XYZ file of C-alpha atoms in Angstrom:
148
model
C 32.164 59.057 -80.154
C 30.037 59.415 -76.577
C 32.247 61.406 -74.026
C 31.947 58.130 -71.854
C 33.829 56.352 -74.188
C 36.212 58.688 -75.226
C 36.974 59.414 -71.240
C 37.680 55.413 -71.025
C 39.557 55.337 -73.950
C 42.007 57.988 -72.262
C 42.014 56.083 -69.038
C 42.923 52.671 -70.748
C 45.385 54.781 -72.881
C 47.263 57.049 -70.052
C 50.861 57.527 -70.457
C 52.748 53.950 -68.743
C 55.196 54.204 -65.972
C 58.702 54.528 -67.236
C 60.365 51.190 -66.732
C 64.005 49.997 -66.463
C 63.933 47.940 -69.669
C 62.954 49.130 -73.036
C 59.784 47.234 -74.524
C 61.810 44.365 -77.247
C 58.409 42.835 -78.304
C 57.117 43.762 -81.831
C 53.543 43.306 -83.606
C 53.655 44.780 -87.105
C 49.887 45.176 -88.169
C 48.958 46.196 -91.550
C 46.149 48.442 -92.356
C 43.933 49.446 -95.523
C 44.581 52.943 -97.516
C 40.866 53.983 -95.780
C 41.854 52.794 -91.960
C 45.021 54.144 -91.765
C 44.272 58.012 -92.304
C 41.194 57.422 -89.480
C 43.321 55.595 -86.797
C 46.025 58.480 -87.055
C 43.092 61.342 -86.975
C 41.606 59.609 -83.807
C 45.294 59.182 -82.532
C 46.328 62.655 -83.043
C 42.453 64.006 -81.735
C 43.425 62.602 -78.076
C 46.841 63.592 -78.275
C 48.597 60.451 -78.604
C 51.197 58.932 -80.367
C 49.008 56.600 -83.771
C 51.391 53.294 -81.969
C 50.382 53.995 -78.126
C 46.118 54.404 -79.607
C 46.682 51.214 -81.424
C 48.362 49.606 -77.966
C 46.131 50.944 -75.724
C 42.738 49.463 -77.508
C 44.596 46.556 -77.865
C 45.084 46.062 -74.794
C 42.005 47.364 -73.874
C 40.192 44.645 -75.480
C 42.940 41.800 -74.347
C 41.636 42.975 -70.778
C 37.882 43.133 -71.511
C 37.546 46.525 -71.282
C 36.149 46.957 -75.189
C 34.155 44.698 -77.183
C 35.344 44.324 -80.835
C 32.946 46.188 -83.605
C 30.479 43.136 -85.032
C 31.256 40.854 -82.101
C 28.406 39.809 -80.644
C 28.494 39.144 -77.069
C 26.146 37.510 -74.324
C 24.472 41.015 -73.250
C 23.644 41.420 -77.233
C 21.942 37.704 -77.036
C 19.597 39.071 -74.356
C 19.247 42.105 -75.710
C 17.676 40.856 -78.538
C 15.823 37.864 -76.500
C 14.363 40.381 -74.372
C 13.042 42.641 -77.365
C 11.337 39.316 -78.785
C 10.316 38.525 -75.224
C 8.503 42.246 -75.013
C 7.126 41.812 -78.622
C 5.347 38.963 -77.733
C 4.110 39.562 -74.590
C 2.581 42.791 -75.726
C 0.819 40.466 -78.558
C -1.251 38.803 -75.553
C -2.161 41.944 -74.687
C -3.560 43.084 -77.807
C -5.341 40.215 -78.533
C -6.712 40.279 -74.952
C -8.201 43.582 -75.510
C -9.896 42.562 -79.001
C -11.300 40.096 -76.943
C -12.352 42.739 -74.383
C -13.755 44.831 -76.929
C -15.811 42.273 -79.042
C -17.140 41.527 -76.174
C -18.018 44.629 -74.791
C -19.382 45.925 -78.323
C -21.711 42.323 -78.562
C -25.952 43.383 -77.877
C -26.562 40.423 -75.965
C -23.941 39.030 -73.440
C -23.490 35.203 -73.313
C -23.167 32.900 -70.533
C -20.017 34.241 -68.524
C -18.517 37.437 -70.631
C -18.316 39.139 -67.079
C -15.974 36.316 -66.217
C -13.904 36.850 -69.614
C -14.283 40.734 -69.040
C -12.905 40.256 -65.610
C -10.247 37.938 -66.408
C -9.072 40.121 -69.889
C -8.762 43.281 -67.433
C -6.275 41.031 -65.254
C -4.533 39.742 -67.819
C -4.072 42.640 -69.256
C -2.345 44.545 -66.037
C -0.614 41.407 -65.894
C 1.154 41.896 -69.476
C 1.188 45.753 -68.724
C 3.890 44.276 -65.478
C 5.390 41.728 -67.578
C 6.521 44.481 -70.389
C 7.516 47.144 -67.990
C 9.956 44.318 -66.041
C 11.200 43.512 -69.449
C 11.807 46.893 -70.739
C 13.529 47.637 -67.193
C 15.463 44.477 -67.851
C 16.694 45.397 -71.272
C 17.360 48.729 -70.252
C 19.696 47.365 -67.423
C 21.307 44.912 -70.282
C 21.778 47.966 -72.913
C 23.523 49.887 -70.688
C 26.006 47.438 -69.512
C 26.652 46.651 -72.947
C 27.517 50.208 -73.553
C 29.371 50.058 -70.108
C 31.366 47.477 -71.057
């Protein structure tokens, strides 16, 4: 577990103000023979009671504060979109620069290869700026997802 997500886990778990009336409402979960044992280590590894863990992630997630395991979630979806996005932008770019380069290795140049050199060294700066916006973009998404 990350220390940042430990430290939330104790701020979404602190200790609740005493109140007047005792809690009535009951949830009884059950749990398998390999869950149990790790949900009462991880309870007893922050210090807190194995009910008030189980509440406070509960409630956690009722509040949006953690995303269930194997959930996937809107920030995933671009995640992944983005990833294809960079993938196939930096195809362009490799095929631009075979271009580039069987042109540049050819004896004699044709009509207008300075124009197609030209134009494959812009379009190649121009995916070069398209892949670092989307790896800045993806970056941004990645760690919200771990933020939230």
């Amino acid at each position: 577990m990350r220390a940042a997500d430990e430290a939330a886990l104790h701020r979404v778990a602190r200790r609740r103000a005493r109140q007047d009336v005792q809690r009535t409402e009951r949830v009884d979960v059950r749990y398998g023979a390999d869950e149990k044992p790790l949900i009462l280590a991880e309870a007893r590894r922050l210090g807190l009671a194995a009910a008030h863990y189980v509440g406070a992630v509960v409630m956690a997630h009722v509040h949006g504060d953690l995303a269930l395991p194997g959930r996937r979630t809107a920030t995933d979806d671009l995640i992944d979109e983005l990833a294809a996005l960079r993938t196939q932008v930096a195809r362009i770019g490799t095929n631009v620069n075979q271009i580039a380069h069987r042109l540049n290795a050819g004896g004699d140049p044709h009509p207008g290869d300075t124009a197609v050199l030209a134009e494959a060294g812009r379009i190649v700066a121009l995916v070069k700026q398209a892949v670092a916006a989307i790896d800045t973009a993806a970056d941004v998404a990645a760690t919200h997802r771990r933020a939230a």
